[in-house]
CSV table of C-alpha atoms in Angstrom, one decimal:
chain,number,residue,atom,x,y,z
A,1,MET,CA,4.0,2.0,-22.0
A,2,ALA,CA,1.7,0.1,-24.1
A,3,TRP,CA,3.1,-3.0,-22.4
A,4,ALA,CA,2.7,-1.7,-18.9
A,5,MET,CA,-0.8,-0.9,-19.7
A,6,GLY,CA,-1.7,-4.1,-21.3
A,7,ASP,CA,-2.8,-2.7,-24.6
A,8,ILE,CA,-2.2,-5.2,-27.2
A,9,GLU,CA,-3.7,-3.2,-30.0
A,10,ARG,CA,-1.6,-0.2,-29.5
A,11,MET,CA,1.6,-2.1,-28.7
A,12,GLU,CA,1.3,-3.5,-32.2
A,13,VAL,CA,1.0,-0.3,-33.8
A,14,TYR,CA,4.0,0.9,-32.0
A,15,LEU,CA,6.1,-2.6,-33.1
A,16,SER,CA,5.2,-1.6,-36.6
A,17,VAL,CA,7.2,1.7,-36.5
A,18,LEU,CA,10.2,0.3,-34.7
A,19,PRO,CA,13.5,-0.3,-36.4
A,20,ASN,CA,14.0,-3.7,-37.7
A,21,ARG,CA,17.5,-4.3,-35.8
A,22,SER,CA,15.9,-3.1,-32.2
A,23,GLN,CA,16.2,-5.3,-29.2
A,24,ASP,CA,12.9,-3.8,-28.1
A,25,LYS,CA,11.3,-5.3,-31.4
A,26,SER,CA,12.1,-8.6,-31.3
A,27,PHE,CA,11.5,-8.9,-27.7
A,28,CYS,CA,8.0,-7.7,-28.2
A,29,LYS,CA,7.1,-9.6,-31.0
A,30,GLY,CA,8.3,-12.7,-29.2
A,31,LEU,CA,6.0,-11.4,-26.1
A,32,LEU,CA,2.7,-11.3,-28.5
A,33,ALA,CA,3.8,-14.7,-30.0
A,34,VAL,CA,3.9,-16.3,-26.4
A,35,TYR,CA,0.7,-14.6,-25.7
A,36,ARG,CA,-1.1,-16.0,-29.0
A,37,ASN,CA,0.4,-19.4,-28.2
A,38,GLN,CA,2.6,-19.3,-31.1
A,39,PHE,CA,5.8,-21.1,-29.5
A,40,GLU,CA,8.0,-21.8,-32.5
A,41,GLU,CA,7.6,-18.0,-33.4
A,42,ALA,CA,8.1,-17.0,-30.2
A,43,ALA,CA,11.2,-19.2,-29.6
A,44,SER,CA,12.5,-17.5,-33.0
A,45,TYR,CA,12.1,-14.0,-31.9
A,46,ILE,CA,13.5,-14.9,-28.4
A,47,HIS,CA,16.7,-16.4,-30.3
A,48,ASP,CA,16.9,-13.0,-32.3
A,49,ALA,CA,16.9,-10.7,-29.5
A,50,ARG,CA,19.6,-12.7,-27.8
A,51,MET,CA,21.7,-12.5,-30.9
A,52,GLU,CA,21.0,-8.8,-31.2
A,53,MET,CA,22.0,-7.8,-27.6
A,54,LYS,CA,25.5,-9.8,-27.5
A,55,ASP,CA,27.6,-6.9,-28.2
A,56,ASP,CA,25.8,-4.6,-25.9
A,57,LEU,CA,25.9,-7.2,-23.3
A,58,VAL,CA,29.7,-7.5,-23.3
A,59,SER,CA,30.5,-3.9,-23.6
A,60,HIS,CA,28.4,-3.0,-20.8
A,61,VAL,CA,29.4,-5.7,-18.4
A,62,THR,CA,33.2,-4.7,-18.9
A,63,GLU,CA,32.4,-1.1,-18.0
A,64,SER,CA,30.7,-1.6,-14.7
A,65,TYR,CA,28.5,-3.6,-12.5
A,66,SER,CA,25.6,-1.0,-13.2
A,67,ARG,CA,25.9,-0.6,-16.9
A,68,GLY,CA,25.8,-4.5,-17.3
A,69,TYR,CA,22.8,-5.1,-14.8
A,70,SER,CA,20.1,-3.9,-17.1
A,71,GLN,CA,21.4,-6.2,-19.9
A,72,ILE,CA,21.7,-8.9,-17.7
A,73,PHE,CA,18.1,-8.4,-16.7
A,74,ARG,CA,17.1,-8.6,-20.1
A,75,CYS,CA,18.5,-11.9,-20.2
A,76,GLN,CA,16.4,-12.7,-17.6
A,77,LEU,CA,13.4,-11.9,-19.1
A,78,LEU,CA,14.0,-13.7,-22.4
A,79,THR,CA,14.5,-17.0,-19.8
A,80,GLU,CA,11.3,-16.1,-18.2
A,81,LEU,CA,9.4,-15.8,-21.7
A,82,GLU,CA,10.9,-19.4,-22.4
A,83,GLU,CA,9.6,-20.6,-18.9
A,84,VAL,CA,6.3,-19.1,-19.8
A,85,MET,CA,6.0,-21.1,-22.8
A,86,ALA,CA,7.0,-24.3,-20.7
A,87,TYR,CA,4.3,-23.5,-18.1
A,88,LYS,CA,1.6,-23.1,-20.9
A,89,THR,CA,2.7,-26.5,-22.8
A,90,ALA,CA,2.6,-28.4,-19.2
A,91,HIS,CA,-0.9,-28.6,-19.1
A,92,ASP,CA,-1.6,-31.6,-17.0
A,93,ASP,CA,2.2,-31.8,-15.3
A,94,LYS,CA,1.0,-29.4,-12.3
A,95,GLU,CA,4.4,-30.5,-10.3
A,96,ARG,CA,6.0,-28.9,-13.5
A,97,GLN,CA,4.0,-25.8,-13.1
A,98,VAL,CA,4.7,-25.6,-9.2
A,99,ALA,CA,8.4,-26.0,-9.8
A,100,ILE,CA,8.3,-22.9,-12.2
A,101,THR,CA,6.3,-20.6,-9.9
A,102,SER,CA,8.6,-21.6,-7.1
A,103,THR,CA,11.7,-20.8,-9.0
A,104,TRP,CA,9.8,-17.4,-10.0
A,105,ARG,CA,9.3,-16.4,-6.3
A,106,LYS,CA,13.0,-17.5,-5.1
A,107,ARG,CA,14.5,-15.6,-8.0
A,108,LEU,CA,12.7,-12.5,-6.9
A,109,ASP,CA,15.4,-12.2,-3.9
A,110,GLY,CA,18.2,-11.9,-6.0
A,111,ILE,CA,17.0,-8.8,-8.2
A,112,GLN,CA,17.1,-5.5,-7.1
A,113,GLU,CA,14.2,-3.3,-5.5
A,114,ASP,CA,13.5,-1.4,-8.7
A,115,VAL,CA,9.9,-0.8,-9.6
A,116,GLY,CA,10.5,-0.7,-13.6
A,117,MET,CA,12.0,-4.1,-13.5
A,118,TRP,CA,9.5,-5.5,-11.1
A,119,GLN,CA,6.8,-4.3,-13.5
A,120,LYS,CA,8.4,-5.9,-16.2
A,121,LEU,CA,8.8,-9.2,-14.4
A,122,LEU,CA,5.2,-9.6,-13.2
A,123,ARG,CA,3.6,-8.4,-16.4
A,124,VAL,CA,5.6,-11.3,-17.8
A,125,ARG,CA,4.6,-13.6,-15.4
A,126,SER,CA,1.1,-12.7,-15.3
A,127,MET,CA,0.2,-14.1,-18.6
A,128,VAL,CA,0.3,-17.7,-16.8
A,129,LEU,CA,0.0,-16.9,-13.1
A,130,ARG,CA,-2.8,-14.4,-12.1
A,131,PRO,CA,-2.0,-11.9,-9.5
A,132,ILE,CA,-4.6,-13.1,-7.0
A,133,LEU,CA,-2.8,-16.2,-6.7
A,134,ASP,CA,0.6,-14.4,-6.7
A,135,LEU,CA,-0.7,-12.1,-3.9
A,136,ASP,CA,2.8,-12.0,-1.4
A,137,THR,CA,4.7,-11.2,-4.6
A,138,TRP,CA,2.3,-8.2,-5.6
A,139,ILE,CA,1.8,-7.0,-2.4
A,140,LYS,CA,5.8,-6.6,-2.3
A,141,TYR,CA,5.6,-4.9,-5.5
A,142,VAL,CA,2.9,-2.1,-4.2
A,143,ASN,CA,5.0,-1.4,-1.2
A,144,MET,CA,7.8,-0.8,-3.1
A,145,CYS,CA,6.1,1.6,-5.6
A,146,ARG,CA,4.7,3.0,-2.2
A,147,LYS,CA,8.2,3.5,-0.7
A,148,SER,CA,9.6,4.9,-4.1
A,149,ASP,CA,6.7,7.4,-4.1
A,150,SER,CA,5.3,5.8,-7.3
A,151,MET,CA,1.6,6.4,-6.1
A,152,LYS,CA,0.3,6.2,-9.6
A,153,ILE,CA,1.6,2.7,-10.3
A,154,ALA,CA,1.0,1.6,-7.0
A,155,ARG,CA,-2.7,2.4,-7.4
A,156,HIS,CA,-2.5,0.8,-10.9
A,157,ALA,CA,-1.5,-2.5,-9.3
A,158,ILE,CA,-4.0,-2.4,-6.8
A,159,HIS,CA,-6.7,-2.3,-9.5
A,160,GLN,CA,-5.3,-5.2,-11.0
A,161,LEU,CA,-5.5,-7.1,-7.8
A,162,LEU,CA,-8.9,-6.0,-7.0
A,163,GLU,CA,-9.8,-7.0,-10.5
A,164,ASP,CA,-8.5,-10.3,-10.6
A,165,GLU,CA,-10.1,-11.0,-7.0
A,166,THR,CA,-13.5,-10.1,-8.3
A,167,LYS,CA,-13.1,-12.5,-11.4
A,168,TYR,CA,-11.5,-15.3,-9.2
A,169,MET,CA,-14.4,-15.3,-6.7
A,170,GLU,CA,-16.9,-15.2,-9.6
A,171,GLU,CA,-15.3,-18.2,-11.2
A,172,ILE,CA,-15.5,-20.2,-7.9
A,173,ASN,CA,-18.9,-19.3,-7.5
A,174,ARG,CA,-19.6,-20.6,-11.0
A,175,GLY,CA,-17.8,-23.8,-10.3
A,176,GLU,CA,-15.5,-23.8,-12.9
A,177,PHE,CA,-13.0,-25.4,-10.8
A,178,ASP,CA,-12.3,-27.4,-7.5
A,179,VAL,CA,-11.2,-25.3,-4.7
A,180,PRO,CA,-10.8,-26.1,-1.0
A,181,GLN,CA,-13.9,-25.7,1.0
A,182,LYS,CA,-12.6,-22.7,2.9
A,183,LEU,CA,-11.7,-20.8,-0.4
A,184,ALA,CA,-15.4,-21.8,-1.4
A,185,ILE,CA,-16.7,-20.2,1.6
A,186,GLN,CA,-14.6,-17.2,0.9
A,187,ALA,CA,-15.9,-16.8,-2.6
A,188,GLN,CA,-19.5,-17.3,-1.1
A,189,GLU,CA,-18.9,-14.4,1.3
A,190,TYR,CA,-17.6,-12.2,-1.1
A,191,ALA,CA,-20.7,-12.7,-3.3
A,192,ARG,CA,-22.9,-11.7,-0.6
A,193,LEU,CA,-21.1,-8.8,0.6
A,194,LYS,CA,-21.0,-7.4,-3.1
A,195,SER,CA,-24.4,-8.1,-3.3
A,196,GLN,CA,-25.1,-5.9,-0.2
A,197,LEU,CA,-22.8,-3.0,-1.9
A,198,HIS,CA,-25.1,-3.3,-5.4
A,199,GLN,CA,-28.1,-2.4,-3.0
A,200,SER,CA,-26.4,0.1,-1.0
A,201,ARG,CA,-25.4,1.8,-4.2
A,202,ARG,CA,-29.1,0.9,-5.8
A,203,GLY,CA,-27.7,-0.9,-8.5
A,204,PRO,CA,-24.7,-3.0,-10.0
A,205,ILE,CA,-21.3,-1.7,-9.8
A,206,THR,CA,-20.7,-1.3,-13.6
A,207,GLY,CA,-20.3,0.8,-16.1
A,208,SER,CA,-19.4,4.2,-14.8
A,209,HIS,CA,-18.5,3.1,-11.4
A,210,TRP,CA,-16.2,0.6,-12.2
A,211,ASP,CA,-15.6,1.2,-15.7
A,212,SER,CA,-12.0,0.6,-17.6
A,213,ARG,CA,-10.3,1.2,-21.1
A,214,GLU,CA,-7.4,-0.8,-20.3
A,215,ARG,CA,-6.8,-4.2,-21.5
A,216,ARG,CA,-4.6,-6.4,-19.3
A,217,PHE,CA,-2.1,-8.4,-20.9
A,218,SER,CA,-2.6,-11.1,-18.3
A,219,ALA,CA,-4.2,-14.4,-17.8
A,220,SER,CA,-6.9,-13.0,-16.5
A,221,SER,CA,-7.8,-11.1,-19.9
A,222,ALA,CA,-7.0,-14.1,-22.3
A,223,ASN,CA,-10.1,-14.0,-23.8
A,224,GLY,CA,-10.0,-10.2,-24.9
A,225,GLN,CA,-12.6,-8.8,-22.9
A,226,VAL,CA,-12.1,-5.8,-20.6
A,227,PRO,CA,-12.2,-7.0,-17.0
A,228,VAL,CA,-14.0,-5.1,-14.7
A,229,SER,CA,-12.0,-2.3,-13.0
A,230,PHE,CA,-12.3,0.3,-10.1
A,231,ASP,CA,-12.1,3.8,-10.3
A,232,HIS,CA,-10.6,5.9,-7.7
A,233,SER,CA,-14.0,6.7,-5.5
A,234,SER,CA,-14.9,2.8,-5.6
A,235,LEU,CA,-11.3,1.4,-4.3
A,236,ASP,CA,-12.6,1.9,-0.7
A,237,ALA,CA,-15.6,0.0,-1.4
A,238,ALA,CA,-14.2,-2.7,-3.3
A,239,ILE,CA,-11.8,-3.3,-0.5
A,240,GLN,CA,-14.3,-3.6,2.1
A,241,ILE,CA,-15.4,-7.1,0.5
A,242,SER,CA,-12.0,-8.1,0.0
A,243,GLN,CA,-11.3,-11.4,1.3
A,244,GLN,CA,-7.7,-11.2,1.4
A,245,PRO,CA,-6.6,-9.5,4.4
A,246,ALA,CA,-2.9,-9.0,3.7
A,247,LEU,CA,-4.0,-7.0,0.5
A,248,VAL,CA,-6.3,-4.9,2.9
A,249,TYR,CA,-3.5,-4.3,5.3
A,250,MET,CA,-1.6,-3.2,2.1
A,251,TYR,CA,-3.9,-0.8,0.6
A,252,LEU,CA,-4.8,0.8,4.0
A,253,LYS,CA,-0.7,1.7,4.1
A,254,PHE,CA,-1.2,3.2,0.9
A,255,LYS,CA,-4.0,5.3,1.7
A,256,TRP,CA,-2.0,6.4,4.7
A,257,ALA,CA,1.2,7.3,2.4
A,258,ASN,CA,-1.0,9.0,0.0
A,259,GLU,CA,-2.0,11.5,2.5
A,260,GLU,CA,-5.9,10.1,3.1
A,261,ARG,CA,-4.8,9.5,6.8
A,262,ARG,CA,-8.4,10.0,8.4
A,263,GLU,CA,-10.1,7.5,6.2
A,264,ALA,CA,-7.0,5.1,6.2
A,265,PHE,CA,-7.3,5.2,10.2
A,266,GLN,CA,-10.9,4.7,10.5
A,267,MET,CA,-11.0,1.7,7.9
A,268,LEU,CA,-8.0,0.4,10.0
A,269,GLU,CA,-10.2,0.4,13.0
A,270,MET,CA,-13.1,-1.3,11.0
A,271,PHE,CA,-10.9,-4.1,9.7
A,272,ALA,CA,-9.1,-5.0,13.2
A,273,ASN,CA,-12.5,-5.1,15.0
A,274,ASN,CA,-14.1,-7.1,12.0
A,275,TYR,CA,-11.0,-9.5,12.1
A,276,SER,CA,-10.8,-9.4,16.0
A,277,SER,CA,-14.6,-10.6,16.3
A,278,LYS,CA,-14.1,-13.5,13.8
A,279,ILE,CA,-11.3,-15.2,15.7
A,280,GLY,CA,-12.8,-14.1,19.3
A,281,PHE,CA,-10.2,-11.8,20.4
A,282,ASP,CA,-10.8,-8.7,22.6
A,283,PRO,CA,-8.0,-6.1,22.7
A,284,ARG,CA,-8.8,-5.2,26.0
A,285,ASN,CA,-8.3,-8.5,27.3
A,286,PRO,CA,-5.5,-9.9,25.5
A,287,ASN,CA,-4.2,-12.4,27.9
A,288,LEU,CA,-7.2,-14.3,28.1
A,289,PHE,CA,-6.6,-15.1,24.2
A,290,ALA,CA,-3.2,-15.7,24.9
A,291,ASP,CA,-4.5,-19.1,26.8
A,292,GLN,CA,-6.8,-19.7,24.1
A,293,ILE,CA,-4.1,-19.3,21.3
A,294,ASP,CA,-2.1,-22.3,23.1
A,295,ALA,CA,-5.2,-24.4,23.5
A,296,HIS,CA,-6.1,-23.8,20.0
A,297,MET,CA,-2.5,-24.9,18.7
A,298,LEU,CA,-2.7,-28.0,20.8
A,299,ALA,CA,-6.0,-29.0,19.8
A,300,ASN,CA,-5.1,-28.8,16.1
A,301,ALA,CA,-1.4,-30.4,16.2
A,302,SER,CA,-2.9,-33.3,15.3
A,303,GLY,CA,-5.3,-32.2,12.3
A,304,SER,CA,-4.4,-30.5,9.1
A,305,GLN,CA,-1.1,-28.6,8.9
A,306,ALA,CA,-2.6,-26.1,6.4
A,307,ASP,CA,-5.0,-24.8,8.6
A,308,VAL,CA,-2.5,-24.5,11.3
A,309,ALA,CA,-0.6,-22.6,9.4
A,310,ASP,CA,-3.3,-20.4,8.1
A,311,ASP,CA,-4.4,-19.7,11.8
A,312,THR,CA,-0.9,-18.5,12.7
A,313,ARG,CA,-0.3,-16.7,9.4
A,314,MET,CA,-3.9,-14.5,10.3
A,315,TYR,CA,-3.0,-13.7,13.9
A,316,ARG,CA,0.5,-12.4,12.8
A,317,LEU,CA,-1.7,-10.4,10.3
A,318,LEU,CA,-3.6,-9.2,12.8
A,319,ALA,CA,-1.0,-8.2,15.2
A,320,ARG,CA,0.4,-6.0,12.4
A,321,PHE,CA,-3.2,-4.0,12.0
A,322,TYR,CA,-2.9,-3.5,15.7
A,323,PHE,CA,0.8,-2.4,15.7
A,324,LYS,CA,-0.1,0.0,12.9
A,325,ARG,CA,-3.0,1.2,15.0
A,326,ALA,CA,-0.7,2.1,17.6
A,327,GLU,CA,2.1,3.5,15.3
A,328,TRP,CA,-0.4,6.1,13.5
A,329,LEU,CA,-2.0,6.9,16.7
A,330,SER,CA,1.7,8.2,18.0
A,331,THR,CA,2.2,9.8,14.9
A,332,ILE,CA,-1.3,11.6,15.0
A,333,GLN,CA,-0.7,12.1,18.6
A,334,GLN,CA,2.7,14.1,17.8
A,335,THR,CA,1.1,15.8,14.7
A,336,ALA,CA,-2.0,17.4,16.4
A,337,THR,CA,0.6,18.3,19.7
A,338,LEU,CA,2.8,20.2,17.4
A,339,ALA,CA,0.0,21.9,15.4
A,340,GLN,CA,-1.5,23.0,18.5
A,341,GLU,CA,1.5,24.6,20.3
A,342,ALA,CA,2.3,26.4,16.8
A,343,ARG,CA,-1.1,28.0,16.5
A,344,GLN,CA,-0.9,28.8,20.4
A,345,LYS,CA,2.5,30.6,19.5
A,346,SER,CA,0.9,32.4,16.5
A,347,GLY,CA,-1.5,34.1,18.6
A,348,LEU,CA,-4.4,32.5,16.5
A,349,GLY,CA,-6.0,31.6,19.9
A,350,GLY,CA,-5.4,27.7,19.7
A,351,GLY,CA,-8.4,25.7,20.3
A,352,SER,CA,-10.6,28.4,21.3
A,353,ASN,CA,-12.7,27.9,17.7
A,354,LEU,CA,-12.2,24.1,17.6
A,355,GLY,CA,-15.3,22.0,18.2
A,356,GLY,CA,-15.5,19.0,20.5
A,357,PRO,CA,-14.5,15.5,19.4
A,358,GLY,CA,-15.9,14.5,16.2
A,359,ASP,CA,-16.4,18.0,14.8
A,360,ILE,CA,-15.0,17.9,11.3
A,361,SER,CA,-14.3,21.7,11.5
A,362,LEU,CA,-11.2,21.7,13.6
A,363,TYR,CA,-9.4,23.9,11.7
A,364,SER,CA,-11.7,26.9,10.7
A,365,MET,CA,-9.5,30.0,11.6
A,366,ASN,CA,-9.8,33.7,11.5
A,367,GLN,CA,-9.0,34.5,7.7
A,368,GLN,CA,-7.7,37.8,8.4
A,369,ALA,CA,-5.5,36.7,11.1
A,370,LEU,CA,-4.0,33.9,8.9
A,371,ILE,CA,-3.3,36.4,6.3
A,372,GLN,CA,-1.8,38.8,8.7
A,373,GLN,CA,0.6,36.1,10.3
A,374,GLN,CA,1.6,35.2,6.6
A,375,GLN,CA,2.4,38.8,6.0
A,376,GLN,CA,4.6,39.1,8.6
A,377,GLN,CA,6.6,36.1,7.8
A,378,GLN,CA,7.0,37.2,4.4
A,379,GLN,CA,8.6,40.7,5.8
A,380,ARG,CA,10.8,38.8,8.2
A,381,MET,CA,12.0,36.6,5.5
A,382,SER,CA,12.6,39.3,3.1
A,383,SER,CA,14.7,41.2,5.7
A,384,ARG,CA,17.0,38.6,6.3
A,385,ARG,CA,17.5,38.1,2.8
A,386,GLU,CA,18.6,41.7,2.2
A,387,SER,CA,20.8,41.5,5.8
A,388,ILE,CA,22.7,38.5,4.1
A,389,GLY,CA,22.5,40.2,0.4
A,390,VAL,CA,20.2,37.7,-1.2
A,391,ARG,CA,17.9,38.6,-4.0
A,392,ARG,CA,14.5,38.6,-3.0
A,393,PRO,CA,12.2,36.0,-5.0
A,394,ARG,CA,10.2,37.2,-7.9
A,395,LYS,CA,6.4,36.6,-7.2
A,396,SER,CA,3.9,35.2,-9.4
A,397,ILE,CA,0.9,37.2,-11.0
A,398,SER,CA,-1.2,34.2,-9.0
A,399,SER,CA,0.0,35.4,-5.7
A,400,TYR,CA,-0.4,38.9,-6.2
A,401,ASN,CA,-4.0,38.4,-7.4
A,402,ALA,CA,-4.6,36.2,-4.2
A,403,SER,CA,-2.9,39.1,-2.0
A,404,ALA,CA,-5.4,41.8,-3.5
A,405,ASN,CA,-8.6,39.7,-3.2
A,406,GLY,CA,-7.3,39.1,0.6
A,407,ALA,CA,-7.2,35.0,0.0
A,408,ALA,CA,-6.9,33.1,3.1
A,409,ASN,CA,-4.7,30.6,1.0
A,410,LEU,CA,-2.0,33.1,0.3
A,411,PRO,CA,1.5,31.4,-0.2
A,412,ALA,CA,3.6,31.9,2.8
A,413,ASN,CA,6.9,31.6,1.1
A,414,GLY,CA,7.1,34.6,-0.9
A,415,GLY,CA,4.5,33.6,-3.6
A,416,ASP,CA,6.3,30.3,-4.9
A,417,ASP,CA,3.4,28.7,-6.7
A,418,GLU,CA,5.1,25.2,-6.8
A,419,ASN,CA,5.0,24.4,-3.0
A,420,CYS,CA,1.2,25.4,-2.7
A,421,ASP,CA,0.3,21.9,-3.1
A,422,GLU,CA,2.4,20.7,-0.4
A,423,ASP,CA,1.2,23.4,1.9
A,424,HIS,CA,-1.9,21.9,1.1
A,425,ASP,CA,-0.6,18.4,1.8
A,426,GLU,CA,0.6,19.2,5.1
A,427,SER,CA,-2.4,21.4,6.2
A,428,GLN,CA,-4.7,18.2,5.6
A,429,THR,CA,-2.6,16.1,7.3
A,430,ALA,CA,-2.4,18.3,10.2
A,431,LYS,CA,-6.4,18.3,9.9
A,432,ASP,CA,-6.8,14.5,9.9
A,433,ALA,CA,-4.3,14.2,12.8
A,434,ASP,CA,-6.2,16.9,15.1
A,435,PHE,CA,-9.6,15.1,13.7
A,436,ILE,CA,-8.5,11.8,15.2
A,437,PHE,CA,-6.8,13.1,18.2
A,438,ARG,CA,-10.0,15.2,19.6
A,439,LEU,CA,-12.3,12.0,18.5
A,440,LYS,CA,-10.0,9.6,20.6
A,441,GLY,CA,-9.7,12.1,23.3
A,442,ASP,CA,-8.2,11.5,26.8
A,443,ARG,CA,-7.8,7.7,25.6
A,444,ILE,CA,-5.3,7.9,22.9
A,445,ASN,CA,-2.1,7.3,25.3
A,446,GLU,CA,-4.6,3.9,26.5
A,447,SER,CA,-5.4,3.0,23.0
A,448,ILE,CA,-1.4,3.2,21.9
A,449,LEU,CA,-0.5,0.9,24.9
A,450,GLU,CA,-3.8,-1.6,24.4
A,451,SER,CA,-2.5,-1.9,20.6
A,452,TYR,CA,1.3,-2.4,21.6
A,453,ARG,CA,0.0,-5.1,23.8
A,454,ALA,CA,-2.3,-6.6,21.3
A,455,ALA,CA,0.1,-6.9,19.2
A,456,THR,CA,2.8,-8.9,21.1
A,457,VAL,CA,-0.2,-11.2,22.2
A,458,LEU,CA,-0.9,-12.3,18.8
A,459,ASP,CA,2.7,-12.2,17.5
A,460,SER,CA,4.4,-13.4,20.7
A,461,LYS,CA,8.0,-13.6,19.0
A,462,TRP,CA,7.7,-10.2,17.4
A,463,TYR,CA,10.3,-8.4,19.2
A,464,LYS,CA,9.5,-5.0,17.4
A,465,ALA,CA,6.2,-5.2,18.8
A,466,TRP,CA,7.7,-5.8,22.4
A,467,HIS,CA,10.1,-3.1,22.3
A,468,LEU,CA,7.9,-0.3,21.2
A,469,LEU,CA,5.4,-1.4,24.0
A,470,ALA,CA,8.2,-1.3,26.6
A,471,LEU,CA,9.5,2.3,25.1
A,472,ARG,CA,5.8,3.3,25.1
A,473,HIS,CA,5.6,2.4,28.8
A,474,TYR,CA,9.2,4.3,29.5
A,475,HIS,CA,7.7,7.4,27.7
A,476,GLU,CA,4.5,7.2,29.6
A,477,THR,CA,6.6,7.1,33.2
A,478,GLN,CA,9.1,9.7,31.8
A,479,ARG,CA,5.9,12.1,31.1
A,480,TYR,CA,4.2,11.3,34.7
A,481,ASP,CA,7.5,11.6,36.5
A,482,MET,CA,7.9,15.4,34.9
A,483,GLU,CA,4.2,16.6,35.7
A,484,HIS,CA,4.0,15.4,39.3
A,485,ALA,CA,6.7,15.4,42.2
A,486,THR,CA,6.5,12.0,42.9
A,487,VAL,CA,5.4,8.7,41.1
A,488,PRO,CA,3.0,6.6,43.1
A,489,GLU,CA,3.1,3.0,43.5
A,490,ASP,CA,0.1,2.1,41.0
A,491,ILE,CA,2.0,4.1,38.1
A,492,ILE,CA,5.1,1.9,38.9
A,493,GLU,CA,3.1,-1.2,38.5
A,494,LYS,CA,1.3,-0.3,35.1
A,495,HIS,CA,4.1,1.3,33.6
A,496,VAL,CA,7.2,0.6,35.1
A,497,VAL,CA,7.0,-3.1,35.6
A,498,PRO,CA,5.8,-3.9,32.1
A,499,ALA,CA,8.5,-1.9,30.4
A,500,VAL,CA,11.0,-4.3,32.3
A,501,HIS,CA,9.3,-7.4,32.4
A,502,GLY,CA,6.9,-7.1,29.3
């Protein structure tokens, strides 16, 4: 844990109480020796770690693949420690350093998508390769954490990326090393946005705002100082000044998965509009930009291939922004519709007490009606259990107190408190969905089609965007067909033809 958090002092304390023949002790001693550039001692500790794991490696490999994989992975960690030493000793040999980092990236393709394994690998590599310069790998790692529901680990990794970007941009502005002109412009823009953020907060974002007690075991903390960190309330502000659109996109997906859907969607629209304005893209008239892309590529064909690759990468990434916007709007539409139907069926008046578009208090309900509905549901569940011979679950004291006090948040599952947080998250998700649904109003279907169409223009070879665009046109045609006796020609031209031809 101390290694994962980058706390060197605590790591040394723990090492002093580990058994002398422990594999972890030799490995961690080698890790500390590499960090301190004591390469001869590090090589000795790495050799000892290999000798100590020899018997376990043979026995585990002969048992099964899964048992042997962890030992093989430990061997790889030792090998990468040696490669870190080679990277550090190759001060002036840039080709050697590039070859090592290229090997590391290729090697990840053969590693299981396990959060713990990737965390150890990235921690070793970060001693020489700062996270912001290995952004694609770190984004894959954060997405892996998000998909495995390791949200705290994902947030910690996002902290590291934002901290390292801050330090990297400050070093560029101080002129500590030469960078391409495009990167220098990004550093200047970062400093300008950060200054505006400081002014809006009436003071520099230090101390209580971005305070951190963690010491990073990485190249960015080689001087032993505590780097700038971001707390929960500052992450949104920090991401708004980031100069890495891929990092922004990854963070927005993290917020959406973390049940912060309203903020995630609003930030997604803001960034999509900002990036579109920078390249002159109008999502309401995407065909005009399609011709501009072809002309731009022909004009730059004889220029720098790096610039062409950067432009293409930006177009593809912006296509993901619009695709995710359409995907989230579809989810919001479905969630809000189901919630509204549920309220109408339960006799709570549907939208009688809901405000207009933009009203935040969209889910203010009659508390007594909600309590009555939940009590009726409990009675039905109790009678159903008795009819099939199932014992009635015990109710916690807190649920009895909530019932006695007439609280509106009485659990509807018979008083099981462990599901209260889950019910609250589902309620908040429904609130956010209804808020955005009413904010968009009648244009939500047009916005979904508009976003899918923008994604196909920005990335014309993306099959998934084309497929969902055609599927959405098909659904719109089906919906119109169910609501009307005949389908007029303008609807056919608007939805049927694009569903067939794109």
